[in-house]
Coordinates of C-alpha atoms in Angstrom, one line a residue:
X1 CA -6.9 -1.9 -28.5
X2 CA -3.8 -1.3 -26.6
X3 CA -2.1 -3.9 -24.5
X4 CA -1.5 -3.2 -20.6
X5 CA 0.3 -5.0 -17.9
X6 CA -1.1 -5.4 -14.9
X7 CA 1.0 -7.3 -12.2
X8 CA -0.5 -9.0 -9.4
X9 CA -3.8 -9.5 -10.8
X10 CA -5.0 -12.3 -8.5
X11 CA -4.2 -9.9 -6.2
X12 CA -7.0 -7.5 -4.7
X13 CA -6.2 -4.3 -6.8
X14 CA -4.7 -5.8 -9.5
X15 CA -8.1 -8.2 -10.1
X16 CA -10.5 -5.1 -9.7
X17 CA -8.2 -2.9 -12.1
X18 CA -8.4 -5.5 -15.0
X19 CA -11.6 -6.2 -14.7
X20 CA -12.2 -2.1 -15.3
X21 CA -9.8 -2.2 -17.8
X22 CA -11.3 -4.9 -19.8
X23 CA -14.4 -3.1 -19.4
X24 CA -13.0 -0.2 -21.3
X25 CA -12.6 -2.2 -24.3
X26 CA -8.4 -2.3 -23.3
X27 CA -6.4 -5.8 -23.6
X28 CA -5.2 -6.6 -20.8
X29 CA -2.2 -9.6 -19.9
X30 CA -2.1 -10.1 -15.9
X31 CA 1.2 -11.5 -14.2
X32 CA 1.0 -13.7 -10.7
X33 CA 2.9 -16.4 -8.6
X34 CA 0.1 -16.7 -6.7
X35 CA 2.0 -16.9 -2.7
X36 CA 1.0 -18.6 -0.4
X37 CA 1.0 -15.5 1.4
X38 CA -3.0 -15.4 2.2
X39 CA -5.4 -18.7 0.8
X40 CA -4.8 -19.4 -2.6
X41 CA -8.1 -20.2 -3.2
X42 CA -8.9 -17.3 -2.5
X43 CA -6.5 -15.0 -5.2
X44 CA -7.7 -18.7 -7.8
X45 CA -11.3 -17.5 -7.3
X46 CA -10.4 -13.9 -8.3
X47 CA -8.7 -14.7 -12.0
X48 CA -11.4 -17.1 -12.2
X49 CA -13.9 -13.6 -12.4
X50 CA -11.4 -12.8 -15.5
X51 CA -11.2 -15.7 -16.8
X52 CA -12.3 -16.4 -20.4
X53 CA -13.2 -12.3 -20.7
X54 CA -12.4 -11.1 -23.5
X55 CA -9.1 -9.6 -24.0
X56 CA -7.6 -11.5 -20.6
X57 CA -4.3 -13.2 -20.6
X58 CA -2.6 -14.6 -17.5
X59 CA 0.4 -15.6 -16.9
X60 CA 2.1 -17.2 -14.1
X61 CA 5.9 -16.5 -12.7
X62 CA 7.8 -14.7 -10.2
X63 CA 9.0 -11.2 -11.1
X64 CA 11.6 -11.5 -9.0
X65 CA 13.1 -14.3 -11.6
X66 CA 15.1 -11.8 -14.2
X67 CA 15.4 -14.2 -17.0
X68 CA 11.1 -14.8 -16.9
X69 CA 10.4 -10.7 -16.9
X70 CA 13.3 -10.0 -19.5
X71 CA 11.1 -12.8 -22.2
X72 CA 8.0 -11.3 -21.3
X73 CA 9.0 -7.8 -22.6
X74 CA 11.0 -9.3 -25.4
X75 CA 7.9 -11.1 -26.6
X76 CA 4.8 -8.8 -26.1
X77 CA 4.7 -4.4 -26.1
X78 CA 2.8 -3.0 -24.0
X79 CA 1.4 0.4 -24.1
X80 CA 1.2 1.0 -20.4
X81 CA 2.6 -0.8 -16.9
X82 CA 0.6 -1.4 -13.7
X83 CA 3.0 -2.7 -11.1
X84 CA 0.3 -3.7 -8.2
X85 CA 2.3 -6.8 -7.3
X86 CA 3.9 -7.0 -3.9
X87 CA 4.3 -8.6 -0.9
X88 CA 2.1 -6.6 1.2
X89 CA 1.6 -6.3 5.0
X90 CA 3.4 -4.4 7.6
X91 CA 3.2 -7.1 10.2
X92 CA 4.4 -9.8 7.8
X93 CA 7.6 -7.1 7.3
X94 CA 8.8 -7.8 10.8
X95 CA 9.4 -11.5 10.8
X96 CA 9.7 -12.3 7.1
X97 CA 12.1 -9.5 5.6
X98 CA 13.5 -11.9 2.9
X99 CA 10.5 -11.8 1.2
X100 CA 9.9 -8.3 0.7
X101 CA 13.1 -8.1 -0.5
X102 CA 12.5 -10.6 -3.6
X103 CA 9.1 -9.0 -3.7
X104 CA 9.2 -5.3 -4.0
X105 CA 13.2 -4.7 -4.7
X106 CA 14.4 -7.5 -7.4
X107 CA 11.2 -7.5 -8.9
X108 CA 10.7 -3.9 -9.3
X109 CA 14.2 -3.8 -10.8
X110 CA 13.3 -5.8 -13.3
X111 CA 10.3 -5.0 -13.9
X112 CA 12.1 -0.8 -14.4
X113 CA 14.7 -2.8 -17.0
X114 CA 12.0 -4.3 -18.9
X115 CA 9.9 -1.1 -19.0
X116 CA 12.8 1.0 -20.2
X117 CA 14.3 -1.7 -22.6
X118 CA 11.0 -1.9 -24.1
X119 CA 10.2 1.9 -24.5
X120 CA 6.8 1.3 -22.4
X121 CA 4.5 4.4 -22.5
X122 CA 3.7 4.9 -18.8
X123 CA 4.8 2.5 -15.6
X124 CA 2.3 3.2 -12.8
X125 CA 3.2 1.4 -9.6
X126 CA 1.4 0.7 -6.4
X127 CA 3.4 2.8 -3.2
X128 CA 1.6 3.0 0.3
X129 CA 0.7 5.4 3.0
X130 CA 2.7 3.5 5.1
X131 CA 5.9 5.6 3.7
X132 CA 4.7 8.3 5.8
X133 CA 6.1 6.5 8.8
X134 CA 6.6 8.9 11.6
X135 CA 5.7 11.9 10.2
X136 CA 2.8 13.6 11.9
X137 CA 1.9 16.5 10.0
X138 CA -1.5 15.7 9.1
X139 CA -3.0 15.0 6.7
X140 CA -0.5 13.1 4.6
X141 CA 0.8 15.2 1.3
X142 CA 2.8 13.9 -1.3
X143 CA 5.0 16.8 -0.8
X144 CA 6.2 16.1 2.9
X145 CA 9.2 14.7 3.7
X146 CA 9.3 10.6 3.9
X147 CA 12.5 9.8 5.3
X148 CA 11.4 8.1 8.5
X149 CA 9.8 5.1 7.8
X150 CA 8.6 2.5 10.6
X151 CA 8.6 -1.2 8.6
X152 CA 10.7 -2.8 6.3
X153 CA 7.9 -2.8 4.1
X154 CA 7.4 1.1 4.2
X155 CA 11.0 1.2 3.9
X156 CA 10.7 -1.0 0.3
X157 CA 7.7 0.8 -0.6
X158 CA 9.9 4.6 -0.4
X159 CA 12.7 2.7 -2.3
X160 CA 10.6 1.7 -4.8
X161 CA 9.3 5.6 -5.5
X162 CA 13.2 6.1 -5.4
X163 CA 14.6 3.8 -7.7
X164 CA 11.0 5.1 -10.0
X165 CA 12.4 8.5 -10.0
X166 CA 16.2 7.5 -11.5
X167 CA 15.1 5.7 -13.7
X168 CA 12.4 8.7 -15.0
X169 CA 15.7 10.3 -15.1
X170 CA 18.1 8.3 -16.9
X171 CA 15.8 6.8 -19.6
X172 CA 13.1 9.3 -19.4
X173 CA 10.8 6.6 -19.0
X174 CA 7.1 8.7 -17.3
X175 CA 6.7 6.7 -13.6
X176 CA 3.8 7.3 -11.5
X177 CA 3.8 6.0 -7.8
X178 CA 0.6 6.0 -6.0
X179 CA -0.2 6.0 -2.0
X180 CA -2.7 3.6 -1.5
X181 CA -4.6 4.2 1.7
X182 CA -6.1 1.5 4.1
X183 CA -8.2 -0.1 0.7
X184 CA -11.2 -2.5 1.4
X185 CA -14.1 -4.1 -0.6
X186 CA -15.5 -6.7 -2.1
X187 CA -12.7 -9.6 -2.6
X188 CA -10.6 -8.1 -0.3
X189 CA -7.5 -9.2 1.2
X190 CA -7.8 -11.8 4.3
X191 CA -5.1 -9.9 6.6
X192 CA -7.0 -6.4 6.5
X193 CA -9.2 -5.4 9.5
X194 CA -12.9 -5.4 7.2
X195 CA -12.3 -9.1 6.6
X196 CA -10.3 -9.8 9.6
X197 CA -13.4 -8.2 12.0
X198 CA -15.9 -9.3 9.7
X199 CA -14.5 -13.3 9.9
X200 CA -14.6 -12.8 13.6
X201 CA -18.0 -11.7 14.2
X202 CA -19.3 -14.6 12.2
X203 CA -17.7 -16.6 13.9
X204 CA -18.3 -15.8 17.7
X205 CA -14.5 -14.9 18.2
X206 CA -13.1 -11.9 19.8
X207 CA -11.2 -8.9 17.2
X208 CA -8.3 -7.8 18.2
X209 CA -8.5 -4.2 18.8
X210 CA -4.9 -3.1 18.6
X211 CA -3.7 0.5 20.5
X212 CA -7.0 -0.1 22.8
X213 CA -9.0 1.6 19.7
X214 CA -7.6 4.6 19.6
X215 CA -6.4 4.6 15.9
X216 CA -8.0 6.1 13.4
X217 CA -8.1 5.3 9.0
X218 CA -8.4 6.6 6.2
X219 CA -10.0 3.4 5.1
X220 CA -10.9 4.2 1.2
X221 CA -13.4 1.7 -0.8
X222 CA -11.9 -0.3 -3.7
X223 CA -13.8 1.6 -7.0
X224 CA -12.8 4.6 -5.7
X225 CA -9.3 3.1 -5.9
X226 CA -10.1 1.8 -9.3
X227 CA -11.7 5.2 -10.5
X228 CA -8.2 7.1 -9.6
X229 CA -5.9 4.4 -11.1
X230 CA -7.9 4.3 -14.9
X231 CA -8.3 8.1 -14.6
X232 CA -4.5 8.7 -14.3
X233 CA -3.1 5.9 -16.7
X234 CA -3.3 8.4 -19.4
X235 CA -1.5 11.4 -17.3
X236 CA 1.4 11.0 -18.7
X237 CA 4.3 13.5 -15.7
X238 CA 6.6 15.7 -16.8
X239 CA 9.7 17.5 -15.3
X240 CA 8.4 20.8 -12.8
X241 CA 9.7 23.7 -14.6
X242 CA 9.7 25.9 -11.3
X243 CA 10.9 23.2 -9.1
X244 CA 13.0 25.0 -6.2
X245 CA 15.6 23.6 -6.0
X246 CA 16.2 25.4 -1.9
X247 CA 12.9 23.8 -1.5
X248 CA 12.6 20.5 -3.1
X249 CA 9.4 18.5 -3.9
X250 CA 9.5 15.1 -2.8
X251 CA 6.4 14.5 -5.6
X252 CA 8.0 15.7 -8.2
X253 CA 11.2 16.3 -10.1
X254 CA 13.0 19.1 -12.3
X255 CA 14.8 16.1 -14.5
X256 CA 12.2 13.9 -15.0
X257 CA 8.4 12.7 -16.0
X258 CA 8.4 11.6 -11.9
X259 CA 5.0 12.1 -9.9
X260 CA 4.0 10.5 -7.0
X261 CA 0.0 10.6 -6.2
X262 CA -2.1 9.9 -3.0
X263 CA -5.5 7.8 -3.2
X264 CA -7.1 8.1 -0.2
X265 CA -10.9 8.9 1.3
X266 CA -9.6 11.8 2.4
X267 CA -11.4 11.1 5.6
X268 CA -10.2 9.3 8.1
X269 CA -12.2 7.2 10.5
X270 CA -12.0 6.0 14.5
X271 CA -11.1 2.5 14.5
X272 CA -14.0 2.1 17.1
X273 CA -16.4 3.7 14.3
X274 CA -15.4 1.1 11.9
X275 CA -16.4 -1.2 14.0
X276 CA -19.4 0.3 15.3
X277 CA -20.1 0.2 11.2
X278 CA -19.6 -3.4 11.1
X279 CA -21.0 -4.4 13.7
X280 CA -24.7 -2.9 12.0
X281 CA -23.8 -4.0 9.2
X282 CA -23.4 -7.6 10.1
X283 CA -26.2 -7.5 12.6
X284 CA -24.1 -8.7 15.8
X285 CA -21.9 -7.0 18.0
X286 CA -17.9 -7.6 18.4
X287 CA -16.3 -8.8 21.2
X288 CA -12.9 -7.4 21.6
X289 CA -10.0 -7.6 22.4
X290 CA -8.2 -4.5 23.6
X291 CA -4.2 -4.8 22.8
X292 CA -1.0 -2.0 22.7
X293 CA 0.5 -1.0 19.3
X294 CA 1.8 -3.4 17.3
X295 CA 5.6 -2.3 16.4
X296 CA 5.6 -0.8 12.9
X297 CA 2.2 0.5 12.9
X298 CA 1.0 4.0 13.2
X299 CA -1.7 5.4 14.9
X300 CA -3.7 7.8 12.3
X301 CA -3.2 7.8 8.5
X302 CA -5.5 10.7 6.8
X303 CA -4.6 11.7 2.5
X304 CA -4.1 14.4 1.4
X305 CA -5.4 14.2 -2.2
X306 CA -5.8 17.6 -3.6
X307 CA -3.2 16.8 -6.2
X308 CA -5.1 14.0 -7.6
X309 CA -8.5 16.0 -7.8
X310 CA -6.3 18.7 -9.4
X311 CA -5.3 16.9 -12.3
X312 CA -8.0 13.8 -12.6
X313 CA -10.7 15.6 -11.1
X314 CA -11.5 12.5 -8.7
X315 CA -12.8 12.9 -5.1
X316 CA -13.9 9.4 -3.5
X317 CA -18.1 8.9 -3.1
X318 CA -18.3 5.8 -1.4
X319 CA -19.2 6.2 1.9
X320 CA -17.8 3.2 5.2
X321 CA -21.1 2.6 5.6
X322 CA -22.1 2.4 2.1
X323 CA -19.2 0.1 1.6
X324 CA -18.8 -2.0 4.6
X325 CA -22.1 -3.1 3.7
X326 CA -20.8 -4.1 0.2
X327 CA -18.5 -5.7 1.5
X328 CA -20.5 -8.2 3.8
X329 CA -22.6 -8.6 1.4
X330 CA -19.5 -10.1 -0.2
X331 CA -18.9 -12.0 2.2
X332 CA -22.2 -13.9 3.0
X333 CA -22.0 -14.6 -0.6
X334 CA -18.7 -15.8 -1.4
X335 CA -18.1 -17.8 2.7
X336 CA -21.8 -17.8 3.7
X337 CA -23.9 -19.3 1.2
X338 CA -24.1 -23.1 0.2

């Protein structure tokens, strides 16, 4: 059996990916620092679902600790590394920038060093749809230029892509960057819209609706995200033979085994429709507090997933109605069942 390192296993996507890999018979070593950005008990409860599953080992330390990361790679040999640990959140980056430097930049360099020194076969890492920033061309494509991020969070994710390319070029380390689009579902993050809105509606509190509801998001269900990740784990990037240097493609490289993919639903939903579906699933109306657009936010996201479809046959299968119904059922069971 292969040994796969998954960072951020106490997090939303990392938890689901670890579970899927274990079900497929892989050995998974998870790493997480259980930081208190949101409820640590939720993170511990996710890990409890993995604890005791055959092939799973969980380690707790901070990836910004260079010595700890070096020791991990010296003591274990990984066939694949999926790096999902990060300091998340656009708005939090406005008031806590140093957390993003430590978790998203320092930790990523440490991981890149570990991968190249131990000759890891493939590094997949989380980027974000936020890198598209001020880009107005829709749908967002990995072939578009993304040099105008609107938050420090987005800038660190763009930096990760550039750092990965450098290591792919210098050391021929195959790297694949994954630009996730607004992921939701059971065991989701409490700072995301589905969780925030559901909690407020059940508690009969107003929900904050930014930009007065004039927003669209490519909401992507967690099972679709996991399917794409599992499908890509053995798809190693290669240098692009037909790379046109006069019109460089940001998603690939003429010298490096480097690739970028969007992972989204390929169907943006209006925020108002998202709320209406959630109200139907819960069986209650939301009280709405309309606010201006927040600094760092973008009005619309829309993923072009044609490369992902071409390379692994990926198409999302979960509608917003199905996905929110699954989430609300989980929320009731986790928070409201005595």
